[in-house]
Amino acid sequence: MIRLKWKLYPSYFVITFAVLILVGLLARAELRAVYLKQLRLDLDHRCTSVSLLLAHTWPETGIYSSYELKKLAMDPTLRITLIRADGVVVGDTDKPAESLKNHSDRPEFIEALKSGTGSSIRDSASIGHEMLYVAHRTQDPQGNPLVVRCSMGMNFIRAELRRFSFTLLWSFLAASILAAVASWFVGARLSRPIEQLSMQAKRFAEGNLKERSHIGTVKELEVLNSSLNEMAGLLEKRLDHVIAQRNEHEAVLHSLAEGVLAVNDRHHIISINPSAERMLHIVGQPIGQPMVEWIRNPEIVEALDKSRQIGAPVTKEVLLYLPEERVVRIVAAPLRDNGGKDRGAVCVLFDMTGMRKLEQVRTDFVANVSHELKTPVTAIKGFIETLLDTPDLDGEQMREFLGLTNKHVVRLQQIIENLLFLSHLERPDLDLQLVSLDLVQVAKRAVSACESLAATKGSKIQLIGEGPAQIQGNGALLEQCLVNLVENAIKYGASEDTIELAIQKSDNKILVTVTDHGEGIPREHLQRIFERFYRVDRARNKATGGTGLGLAIVKHITQLHKGRVDVSSEMGKGSTFTLSFPETNP
Amino acid sequence: MAEQHFHREISELKSQVAILGGMVEGGIGRALKALREGNLAMAQEVVESDKVIDEIEVQIEEACLKVLALYQPVARDLRTVITILKVTNDLESMGDLMESIANKVALVDAENFERSPMKLGPMADKAMEMVHKALDCLLQENVRVAREVHQLDEVVDQYHAENHKTVADGINSRGDKFSLAELKLLSVSRALERIADLATHIAEDVIYLVEAKIVRHRKVI
């Protein structure tokens, strides 16, 4: 592409060239005419003066010698020829008259004889180059007509004209340089606003729509500029709108708890939200990459494929193993554009782990509560039936049966009381009656309450406490909570175990830990032992007694005190329950 | 033209490896879940899936050989094909180990697994993490993740050694009361350790692929 500046130059050059050629040719013709006229006039004068001189120098013989004529001429470039009316040459400056042929056919001679003067331009047969001939009719001393012809070479005219041509050429070169400079300036003046406009358009293309340009030199360009600015304004508005919309969409996708994953028709990921990344354990930048390289679960890939094939949503539940086991329900649906063309597929992932857990808790709860209630009722029913069927029981046996029945009734009562206690704790309008109290004192009371139970297994309870540990709490509830934990530790600890009940402070928190050295709790059960009636080992509830609600009560009481409960356990080494409460300054 | 074809074939191969990896990864997860829950049906499913894994391995291998013969790749392209070949092999071995874990389900019930003093749970988590990361680093050609895998291998080895010791102690203290299930679980520990080793191999192959350095048999890579 040629810049505008240089685009102008060729036309300037052609114009300059044409003008100079035209002017040059005219000037050259005019010049030649002027020279000729001058020369002819000069030769006219010469003829006249030679005619006048002839009378005085006319030789006896009637024929001039060259020398004599040259004396008359006084100019070596001038040729003089004297011709008689019959065409016989009687004198010539350049050659002897005798050697010259009859000149009666020369046009200037014929013209001069006829009208007095004559002239002609031609190559001289005798000299050899272009000459101007001028002839005058006159008379010799005898009164015979005589033609005097003066002639001169025209070489000098041609030389003059060539010099003029050279001058013309030089001036042409100078003019073309001038034209270049002129076209550069004009071009620059024209192209500057255009360049400005194109820079502006470039800025718009780069996305900088804020800037506005002003061009005041050329009307057409100014119009173009203002429509460009207008366009940028519109574009900016629309772009802002689109960006805002996209941001909104992104924010919505971003904050969704459900995972969203979209792939294009070549199975490359086009969109994924953080929830999906978390569920699928994706770390990095998967956008634009092949899906299979990031989501290797064959079931998800299959579901997406299938939904695209059948053109309808596909629902599936898949198990994911990382970072922990999750149940994820996926709904894959095909992506279609307005024309119904296949654009890929989108997949929504619902994390069902929590819900599955809750469902499990509920079924387990119903099963467990029925089991727990049924056992004593069955026993009581059995004893009563026995009593009814055997009326002749002696007093000792009857007492034994009634004692056993009583034991199961007490157990039933315990379960019901605990359940009521739990539902009491769960009441939203429960008034806790919190007071500032020292946890170490509460722990002391709990330890003394458990001492008799500990004695039955030969265990000891060791209280490690750095009092005072002040918290806002309800003493009776907290005591119940600690008693439950310590009783559990005694029941599930080794025989002759040392149960450690430790109270310590750390980071504005009061930590209460209860440690036993029993068998430990398998990892799978750790998260579930705080559920009501949940038992690690169904076979053991009879041996240890207990209602299956102790830890549920612990959890509730702790949560009512804004605390949290944790458990850690190692198989064969024992378990540690940790309660942490926020400390209050006394 | 040929170059384009070649790259299409390579990305097709990578996709296949990703699918194979996904099957192995999911299979190991399911085998461990079946073992934890004593779920025989799930174990059977895993055993069946190993056959598919074997088939895919053969397919990928044939495809690799075809690519080698047709395009005669050099430099990084050659390394890519070689890496895919080796990784496929490793994944197939993982599939066998996954099958062997699933086979133990019939002999070990959930109770045994729960009560075992061996640290199989955390060990399985680490091994799974290694497999996941090994596949990630392979498919994304990420050397940093590859080095992470290499570091994790030591952790799994440590677990395996501890498990060995736990079993030895158990035999010493309990004598004839020592159960067969415990020994079966030890072989699960062994399988996990092998899986971790294979994951490390894959990571090392990725380093070879990206940096053209063979780092096997080195402590620090």
XYZ file of C-alpha atoms in Angstrom, chain A residues 360-376 411-423 426 484 488 492 525 527-542 544-556:
64
model
C -29.594 -42.900 56.907
C -29.836 -41.188 60.298
C -33.607 -41.153 60.083
C -33.999 -44.807 59.109
C -31.450 -45.801 61.701
C -33.220 -43.687 64.316
C -36.579 -45.309 63.701
C -35.046 -48.772 63.685
C -33.000 -48.063 66.807
C -35.734 -46.425 68.830
C -38.107 -49.281 68.096
C -35.421 -51.736 69.042
C -34.557 -49.941 72.256
C -38.195 -49.663 73.311
C -39.164 -53.126 72.183
C -36.540 -54.969 74.207
C -37.792 -53.953 77.704
C -34.960 -48.797 81.901
C -38.013 -47.941 79.826
C -38.628 -44.980 82.064
C -34.996 -43.863 81.684
C -35.255 -43.983 77.920
C -38.479 -42.002 77.913
C -37.114 -39.489 80.412
C -33.994 -39.017 78.352
C -36.030 -38.566 75.184
C -38.181 -35.988 76.947
C -35.052 -34.313 78.270
C -33.642 -34.139 74.759
C -36.821 -32.683 73.323
C -34.385 -28.805 71.665
C -22.504 -38.815 80.597
C -19.263 -43.709 78.857
C -16.198 -48.509 77.262
C -18.521 -44.499 63.293
C -19.109 -38.972 62.940
C -22.278 -40.834 63.855
C -21.972 -41.719 67.542
C -23.644 -38.463 68.541
C -26.844 -39.542 66.810
C -29.664 -40.766 69.008
C -29.585 -44.483 69.634
C -26.648 -44.910 67.334
C -24.520 -47.795 68.508
C -21.133 -48.820 67.268
C -21.846 -52.376 68.228
C -25.439 -53.489 68.527
C -24.496 -56.475 70.657
C -23.090 -54.333 73.405
C -25.963 -52.251 74.684
C -27.170 -55.002 76.944
C -23.206 -51.827 79.247
C -26.763 -50.687 79.840
C -27.352 -47.099 78.945
C -30.098 -45.653 76.852
C -28.189 -44.833 73.693
C -28.973 -41.176 74.189
C -26.054 -40.106 76.388
C -23.844 -38.675 73.678
C -26.788 -37.040 71.933
C -27.514 -35.208 75.184
C -23.825 -34.250 75.494
C -23.883 -32.779 72.008
C -27.030 -30.807 72.646
